[in-house]
mmCIF file with all atom_site columns, C-alpha atoms and ligand atoms in Angstrom:
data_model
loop_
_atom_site.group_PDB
_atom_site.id
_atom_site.type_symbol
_atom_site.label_atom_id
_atom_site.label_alt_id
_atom_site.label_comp_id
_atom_site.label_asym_id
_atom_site.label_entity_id
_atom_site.label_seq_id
_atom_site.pdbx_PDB_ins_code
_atom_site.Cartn_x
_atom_site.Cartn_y
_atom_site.Cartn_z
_atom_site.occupancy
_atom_site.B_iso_or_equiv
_atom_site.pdbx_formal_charge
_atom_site.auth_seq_id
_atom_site.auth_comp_id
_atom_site.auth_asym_id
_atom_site.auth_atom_id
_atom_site.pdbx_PDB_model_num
ATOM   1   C  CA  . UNK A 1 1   ? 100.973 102.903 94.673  1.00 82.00 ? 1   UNK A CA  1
ATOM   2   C  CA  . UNK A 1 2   ? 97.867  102.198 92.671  1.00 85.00 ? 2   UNK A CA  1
ATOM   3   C  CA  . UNK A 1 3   ? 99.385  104.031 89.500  1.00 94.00 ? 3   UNK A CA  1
ATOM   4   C  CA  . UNK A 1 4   ? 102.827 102.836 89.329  1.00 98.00 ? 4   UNK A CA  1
ATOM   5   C  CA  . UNK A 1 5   ? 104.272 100.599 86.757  1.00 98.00 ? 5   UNK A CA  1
ATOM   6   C  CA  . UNK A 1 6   ? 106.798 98.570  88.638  1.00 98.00 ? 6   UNK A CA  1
ATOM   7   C  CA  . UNK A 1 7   ? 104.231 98.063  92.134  1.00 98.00 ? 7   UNK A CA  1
ATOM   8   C  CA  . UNK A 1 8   ? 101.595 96.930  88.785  1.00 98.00 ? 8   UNK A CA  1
ATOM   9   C  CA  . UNK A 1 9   ? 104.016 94.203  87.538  1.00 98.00 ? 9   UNK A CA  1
ATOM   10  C  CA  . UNK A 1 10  ? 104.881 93.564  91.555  1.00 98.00 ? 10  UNK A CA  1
ATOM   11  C  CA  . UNK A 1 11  ? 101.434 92.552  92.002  1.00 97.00 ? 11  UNK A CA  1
ATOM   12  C  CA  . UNK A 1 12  ? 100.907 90.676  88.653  1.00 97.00 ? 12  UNK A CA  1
ATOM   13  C  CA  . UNK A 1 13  ? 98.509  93.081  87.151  1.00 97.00 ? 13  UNK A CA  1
ATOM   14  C  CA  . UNK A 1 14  ? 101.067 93.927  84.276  1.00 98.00 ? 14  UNK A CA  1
ATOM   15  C  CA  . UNK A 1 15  ? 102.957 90.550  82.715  1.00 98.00 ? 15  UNK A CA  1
ATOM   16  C  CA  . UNK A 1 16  ? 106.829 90.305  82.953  1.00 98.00 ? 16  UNK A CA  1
ATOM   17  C  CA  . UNK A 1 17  ? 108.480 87.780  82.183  1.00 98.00 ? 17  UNK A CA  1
ATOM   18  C  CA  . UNK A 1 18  ? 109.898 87.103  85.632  1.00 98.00 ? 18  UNK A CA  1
ATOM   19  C  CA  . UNK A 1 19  ? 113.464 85.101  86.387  1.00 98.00 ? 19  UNK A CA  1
ATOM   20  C  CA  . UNK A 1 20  ? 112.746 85.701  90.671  1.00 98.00 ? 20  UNK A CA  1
ATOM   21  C  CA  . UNK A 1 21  ? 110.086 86.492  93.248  1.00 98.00 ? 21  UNK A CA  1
ATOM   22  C  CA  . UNK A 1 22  ? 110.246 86.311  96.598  1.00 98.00 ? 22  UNK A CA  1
ATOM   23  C  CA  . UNK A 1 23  ? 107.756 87.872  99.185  1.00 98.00 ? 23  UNK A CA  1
ATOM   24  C  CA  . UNK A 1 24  ? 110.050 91.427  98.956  1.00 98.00 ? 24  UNK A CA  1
ATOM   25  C  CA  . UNK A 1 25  ? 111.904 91.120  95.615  1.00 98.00 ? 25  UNK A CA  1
ATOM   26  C  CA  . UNK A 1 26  ? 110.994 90.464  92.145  1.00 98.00 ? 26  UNK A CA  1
ATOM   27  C  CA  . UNK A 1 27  ? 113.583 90.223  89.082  1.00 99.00 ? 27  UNK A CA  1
ATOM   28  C  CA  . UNK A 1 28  ? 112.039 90.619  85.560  1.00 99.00 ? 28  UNK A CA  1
ATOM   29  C  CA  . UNK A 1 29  ? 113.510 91.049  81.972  1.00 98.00 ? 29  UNK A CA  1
ATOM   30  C  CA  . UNK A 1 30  ? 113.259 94.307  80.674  1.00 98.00 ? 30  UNK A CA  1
ATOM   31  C  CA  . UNK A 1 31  ? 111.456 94.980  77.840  1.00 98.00 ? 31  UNK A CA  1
ATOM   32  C  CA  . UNK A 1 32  ? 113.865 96.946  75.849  1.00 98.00 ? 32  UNK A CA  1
ATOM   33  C  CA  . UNK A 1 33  ? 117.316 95.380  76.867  1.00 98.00 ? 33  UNK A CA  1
ATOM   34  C  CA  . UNK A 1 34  ? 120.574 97.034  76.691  1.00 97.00 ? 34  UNK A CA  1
ATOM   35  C  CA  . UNK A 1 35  ? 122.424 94.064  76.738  1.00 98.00 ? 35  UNK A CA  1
ATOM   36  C  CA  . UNK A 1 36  ? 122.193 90.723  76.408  1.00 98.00 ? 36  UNK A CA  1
ATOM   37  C  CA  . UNK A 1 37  ? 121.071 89.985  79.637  1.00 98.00 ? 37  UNK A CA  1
ATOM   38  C  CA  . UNK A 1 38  ? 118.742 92.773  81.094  1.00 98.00 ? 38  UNK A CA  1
ATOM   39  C  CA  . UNK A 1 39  ? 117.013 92.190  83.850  1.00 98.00 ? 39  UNK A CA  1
ATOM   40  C  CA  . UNK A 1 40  ? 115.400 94.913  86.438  1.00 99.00 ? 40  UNK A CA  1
ATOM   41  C  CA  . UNK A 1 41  ? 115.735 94.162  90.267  1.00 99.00 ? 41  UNK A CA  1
ATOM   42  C  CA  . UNK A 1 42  ? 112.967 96.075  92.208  1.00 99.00 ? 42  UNK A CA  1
ATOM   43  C  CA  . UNK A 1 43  ? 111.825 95.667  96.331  1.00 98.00 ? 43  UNK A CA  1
ATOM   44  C  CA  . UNK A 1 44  ? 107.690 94.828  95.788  1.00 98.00 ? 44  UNK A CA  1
ATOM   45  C  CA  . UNK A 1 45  ? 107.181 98.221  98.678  1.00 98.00 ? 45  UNK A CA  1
ATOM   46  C  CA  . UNK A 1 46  ? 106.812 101.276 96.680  1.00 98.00 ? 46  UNK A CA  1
ATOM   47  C  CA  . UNK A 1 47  ? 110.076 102.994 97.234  1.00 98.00 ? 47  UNK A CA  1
ATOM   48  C  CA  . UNK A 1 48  ? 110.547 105.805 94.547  1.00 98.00 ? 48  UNK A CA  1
ATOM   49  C  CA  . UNK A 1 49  ? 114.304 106.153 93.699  1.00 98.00 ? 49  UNK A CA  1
ATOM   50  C  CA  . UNK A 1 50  ? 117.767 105.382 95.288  1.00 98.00 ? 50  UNK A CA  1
ATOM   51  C  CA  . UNK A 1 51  ? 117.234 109.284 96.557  1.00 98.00 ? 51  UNK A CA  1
ATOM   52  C  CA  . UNK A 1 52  ? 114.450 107.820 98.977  1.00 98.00 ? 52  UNK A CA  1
ATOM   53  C  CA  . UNK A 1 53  ? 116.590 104.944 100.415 1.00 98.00 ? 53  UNK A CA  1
ATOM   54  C  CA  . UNK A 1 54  ? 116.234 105.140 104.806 1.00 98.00 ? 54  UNK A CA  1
ATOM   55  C  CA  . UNK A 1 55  ? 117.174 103.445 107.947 1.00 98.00 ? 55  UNK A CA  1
ATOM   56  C  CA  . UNK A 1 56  ? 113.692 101.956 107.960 1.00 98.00 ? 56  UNK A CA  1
ATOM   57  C  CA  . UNK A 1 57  ? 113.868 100.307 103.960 1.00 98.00 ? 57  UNK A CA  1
ATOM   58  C  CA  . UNK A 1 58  ? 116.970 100.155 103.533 1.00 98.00 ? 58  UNK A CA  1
ATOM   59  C  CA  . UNK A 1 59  ? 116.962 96.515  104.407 1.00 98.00 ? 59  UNK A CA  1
ATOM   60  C  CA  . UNK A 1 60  ? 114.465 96.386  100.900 1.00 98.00 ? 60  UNK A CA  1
ATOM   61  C  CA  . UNK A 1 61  ? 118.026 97.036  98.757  1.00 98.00 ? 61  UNK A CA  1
ATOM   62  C  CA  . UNK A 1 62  ? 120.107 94.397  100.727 1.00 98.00 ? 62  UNK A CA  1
ATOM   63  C  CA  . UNK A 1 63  ? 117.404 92.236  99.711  1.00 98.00 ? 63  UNK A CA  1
ATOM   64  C  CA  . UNK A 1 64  ? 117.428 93.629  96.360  1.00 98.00 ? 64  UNK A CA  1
ATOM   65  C  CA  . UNK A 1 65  ? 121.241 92.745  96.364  1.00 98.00 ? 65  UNK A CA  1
ATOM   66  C  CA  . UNK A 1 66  ? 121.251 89.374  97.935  1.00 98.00 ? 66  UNK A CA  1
ATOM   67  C  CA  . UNK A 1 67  ? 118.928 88.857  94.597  1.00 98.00 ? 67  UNK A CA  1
ATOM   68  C  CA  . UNK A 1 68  ? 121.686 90.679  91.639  1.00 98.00 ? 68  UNK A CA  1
ATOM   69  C  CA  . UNK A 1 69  ? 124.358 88.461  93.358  1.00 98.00 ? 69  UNK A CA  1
ATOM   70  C  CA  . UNK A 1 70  ? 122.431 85.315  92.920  1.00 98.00 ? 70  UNK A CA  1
ATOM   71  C  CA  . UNK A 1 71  ? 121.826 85.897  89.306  1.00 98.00 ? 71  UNK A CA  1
ATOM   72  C  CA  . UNK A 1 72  ? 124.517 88.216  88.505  1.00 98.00 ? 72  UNK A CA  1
ATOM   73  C  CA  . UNK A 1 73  ? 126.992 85.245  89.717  1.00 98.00 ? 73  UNK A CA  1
ATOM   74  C  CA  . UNK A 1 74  ? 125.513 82.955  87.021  1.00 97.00 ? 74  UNK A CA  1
ATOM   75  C  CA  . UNK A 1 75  ? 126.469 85.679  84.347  1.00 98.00 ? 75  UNK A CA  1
ATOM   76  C  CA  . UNK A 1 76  ? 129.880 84.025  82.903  1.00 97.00 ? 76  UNK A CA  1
ATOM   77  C  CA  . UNK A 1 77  ? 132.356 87.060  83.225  1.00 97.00 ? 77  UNK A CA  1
ATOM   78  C  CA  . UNK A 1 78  ? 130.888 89.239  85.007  1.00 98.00 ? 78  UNK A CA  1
ATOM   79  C  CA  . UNK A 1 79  ? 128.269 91.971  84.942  1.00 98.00 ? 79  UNK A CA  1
ATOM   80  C  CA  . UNK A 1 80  ? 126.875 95.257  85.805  1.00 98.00 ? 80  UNK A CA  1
ATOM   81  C  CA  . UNK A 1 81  ? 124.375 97.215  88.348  1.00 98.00 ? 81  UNK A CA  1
ATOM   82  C  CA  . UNK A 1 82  ? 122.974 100.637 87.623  1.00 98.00 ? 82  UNK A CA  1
ATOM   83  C  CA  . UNK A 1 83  ? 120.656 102.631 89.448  1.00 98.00 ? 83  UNK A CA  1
ATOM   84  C  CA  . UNK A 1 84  ? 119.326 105.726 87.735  1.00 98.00 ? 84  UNK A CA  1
ATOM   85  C  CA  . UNK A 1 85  ? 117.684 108.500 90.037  1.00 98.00 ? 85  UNK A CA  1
ATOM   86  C  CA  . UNK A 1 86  ? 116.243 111.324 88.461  1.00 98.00 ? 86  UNK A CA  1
ATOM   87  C  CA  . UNK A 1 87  ? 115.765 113.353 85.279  1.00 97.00 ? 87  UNK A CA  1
ATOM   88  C  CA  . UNK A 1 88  ? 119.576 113.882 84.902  1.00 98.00 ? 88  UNK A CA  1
ATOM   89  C  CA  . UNK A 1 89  ? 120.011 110.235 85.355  1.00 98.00 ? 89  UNK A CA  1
ATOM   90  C  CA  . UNK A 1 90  ? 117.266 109.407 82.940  1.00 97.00 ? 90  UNK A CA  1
ATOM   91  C  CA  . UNK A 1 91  ? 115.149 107.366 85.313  1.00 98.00 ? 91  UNK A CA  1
ATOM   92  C  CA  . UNK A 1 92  ? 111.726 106.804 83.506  1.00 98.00 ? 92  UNK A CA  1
ATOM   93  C  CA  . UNK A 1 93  ? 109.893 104.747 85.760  1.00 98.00 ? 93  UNK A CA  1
ATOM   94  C  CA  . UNK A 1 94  ? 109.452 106.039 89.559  1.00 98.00 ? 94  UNK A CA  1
ATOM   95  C  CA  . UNK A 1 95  ? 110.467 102.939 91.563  1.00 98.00 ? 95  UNK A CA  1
ATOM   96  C  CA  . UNK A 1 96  ? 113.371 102.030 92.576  1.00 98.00 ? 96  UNK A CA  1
ATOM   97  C  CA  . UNK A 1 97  ? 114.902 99.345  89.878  1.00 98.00 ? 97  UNK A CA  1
ATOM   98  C  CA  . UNK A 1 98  ? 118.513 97.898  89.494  1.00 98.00 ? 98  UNK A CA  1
ATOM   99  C  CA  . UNK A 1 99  ? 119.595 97.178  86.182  1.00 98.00 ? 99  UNK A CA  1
ATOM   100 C  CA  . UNK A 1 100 ? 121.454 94.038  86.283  1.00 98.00 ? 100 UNK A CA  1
ATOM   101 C  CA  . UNK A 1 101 ? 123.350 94.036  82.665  1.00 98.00 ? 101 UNK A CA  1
ATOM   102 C  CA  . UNK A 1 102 ? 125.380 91.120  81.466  1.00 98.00 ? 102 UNK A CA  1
ATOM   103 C  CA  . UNK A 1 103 ? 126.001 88.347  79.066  1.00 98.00 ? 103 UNK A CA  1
ATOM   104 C  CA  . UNK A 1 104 ? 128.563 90.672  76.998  1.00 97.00 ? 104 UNK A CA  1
ATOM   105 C  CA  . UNK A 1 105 ? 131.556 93.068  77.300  1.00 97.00 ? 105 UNK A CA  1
ATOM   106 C  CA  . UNK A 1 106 ? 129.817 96.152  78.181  1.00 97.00 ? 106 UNK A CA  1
ATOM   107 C  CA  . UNK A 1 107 ? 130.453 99.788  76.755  1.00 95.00 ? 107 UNK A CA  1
ATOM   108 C  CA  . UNK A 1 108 ? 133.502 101.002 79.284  1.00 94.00 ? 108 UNK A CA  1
ATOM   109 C  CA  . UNK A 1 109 ? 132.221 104.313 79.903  1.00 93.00 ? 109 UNK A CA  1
ATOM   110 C  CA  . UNK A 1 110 ? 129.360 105.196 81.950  1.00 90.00 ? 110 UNK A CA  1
ATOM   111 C  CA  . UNK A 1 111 ? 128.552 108.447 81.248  1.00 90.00 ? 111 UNK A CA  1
HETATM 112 P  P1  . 5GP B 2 .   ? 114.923 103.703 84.024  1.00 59.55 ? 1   5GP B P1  1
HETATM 113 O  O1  . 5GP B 2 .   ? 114.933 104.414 82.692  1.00 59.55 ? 1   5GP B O1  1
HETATM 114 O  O2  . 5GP B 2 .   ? 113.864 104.290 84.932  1.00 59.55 ? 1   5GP B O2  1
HETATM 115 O  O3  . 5GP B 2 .   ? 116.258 103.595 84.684  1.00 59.55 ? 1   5GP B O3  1
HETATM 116 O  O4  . 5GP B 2 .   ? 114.531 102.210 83.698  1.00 59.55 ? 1   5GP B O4  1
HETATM 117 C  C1  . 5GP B 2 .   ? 113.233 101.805 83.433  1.00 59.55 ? 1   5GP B C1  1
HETATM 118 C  C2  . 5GP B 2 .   ? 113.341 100.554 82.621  1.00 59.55 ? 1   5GP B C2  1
HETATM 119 O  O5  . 5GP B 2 .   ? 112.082 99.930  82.619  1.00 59.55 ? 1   5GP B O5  1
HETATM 120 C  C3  . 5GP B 2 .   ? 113.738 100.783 81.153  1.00 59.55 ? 1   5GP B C3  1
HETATM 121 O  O6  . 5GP B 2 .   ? 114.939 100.078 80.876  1.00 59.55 ? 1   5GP B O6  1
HETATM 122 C  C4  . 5GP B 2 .   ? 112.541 100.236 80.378  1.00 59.55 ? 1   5GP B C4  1
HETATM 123 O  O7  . 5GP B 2 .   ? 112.919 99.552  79.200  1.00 59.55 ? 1   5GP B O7  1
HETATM 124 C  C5  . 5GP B 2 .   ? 111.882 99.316  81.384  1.00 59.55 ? 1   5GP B C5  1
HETATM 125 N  N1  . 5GP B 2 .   ? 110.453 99.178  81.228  1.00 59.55 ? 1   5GP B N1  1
HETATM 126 C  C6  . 5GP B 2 .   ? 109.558 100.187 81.022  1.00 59.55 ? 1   5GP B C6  1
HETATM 127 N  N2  . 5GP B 2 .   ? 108.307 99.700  80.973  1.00 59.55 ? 1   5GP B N2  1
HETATM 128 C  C7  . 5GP B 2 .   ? 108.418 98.352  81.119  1.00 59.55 ? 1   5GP B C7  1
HETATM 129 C  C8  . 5GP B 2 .   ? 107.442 97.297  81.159  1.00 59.55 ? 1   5GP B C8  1
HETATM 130 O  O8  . 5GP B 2 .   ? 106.233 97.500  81.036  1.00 59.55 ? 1   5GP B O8  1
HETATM 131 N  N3  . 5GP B 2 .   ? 107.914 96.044  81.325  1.00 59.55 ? 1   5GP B N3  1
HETATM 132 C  C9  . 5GP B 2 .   ? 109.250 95.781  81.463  1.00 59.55 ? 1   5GP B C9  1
HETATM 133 N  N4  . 5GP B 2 .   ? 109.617 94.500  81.624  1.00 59.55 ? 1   5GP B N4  1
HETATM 134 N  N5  . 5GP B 2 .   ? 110.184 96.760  81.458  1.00 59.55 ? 1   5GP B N5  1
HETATM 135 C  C10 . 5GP B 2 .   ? 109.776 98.030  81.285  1.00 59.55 ? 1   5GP B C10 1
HETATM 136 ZN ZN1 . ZN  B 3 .   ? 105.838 101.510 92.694  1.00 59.55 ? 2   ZN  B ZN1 1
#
């Protein structure tokens, strides 16, 4: 999608400052972080939100997982993934991201 922030950074016409790429997933430090560590998680294929997850990309988040695990299990004590879908949710950006939060004890509630 021509328009869309994350498929922008995907295909290096936006900078990130990027910890992984491969030729489906890219990992990149947010630019406002939450935490300590804050780094989005996003499949390079347009996919809008965890609402538009199928049979056919569905392989796109195991990939997207494979990836959190890999850096999440360098994150001394742990860490977090969220997901947010929607306007209730407060998702902002229309591509399907995983926050992967760490580096601290995070806030215990999630809601
Ligand atoms: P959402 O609110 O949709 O769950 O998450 C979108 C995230 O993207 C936010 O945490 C926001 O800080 C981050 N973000 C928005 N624009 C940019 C950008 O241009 N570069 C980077 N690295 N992160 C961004
Ligand atoms: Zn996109």
């Amino acid at each position: 999608m021509a328009q869309c922030l994350f498929c922008r950074i995907a295909a290096g016409e936006i900078p990130a400052q990027k910890v992984y790429e491969d030729d489906a997933v890219l990992a990149f430090r947010d630019i406002n972080p939450q935490a300590p560590v804050h780094i989005l998680v996003i499949p390079k294929a347009h996919v809008e939100s965890a609402a538009c997850i199928t049979p056919e990309n569905s392989h796109l988040v195991a990939r997207c997982f494979q990836v959190i695990a890999q850096l999440g299990s360098q994150l001394e004590g742990g860490f977090r993934v969220v997901s947010n879908c929607g306007p209730n949710a407060g998702q902002t950006v229309p591509h399907l991201h995983f926050h992967l939060l760490g580096g601290a004890q995070l806030a215990v509630q999630m809601a």
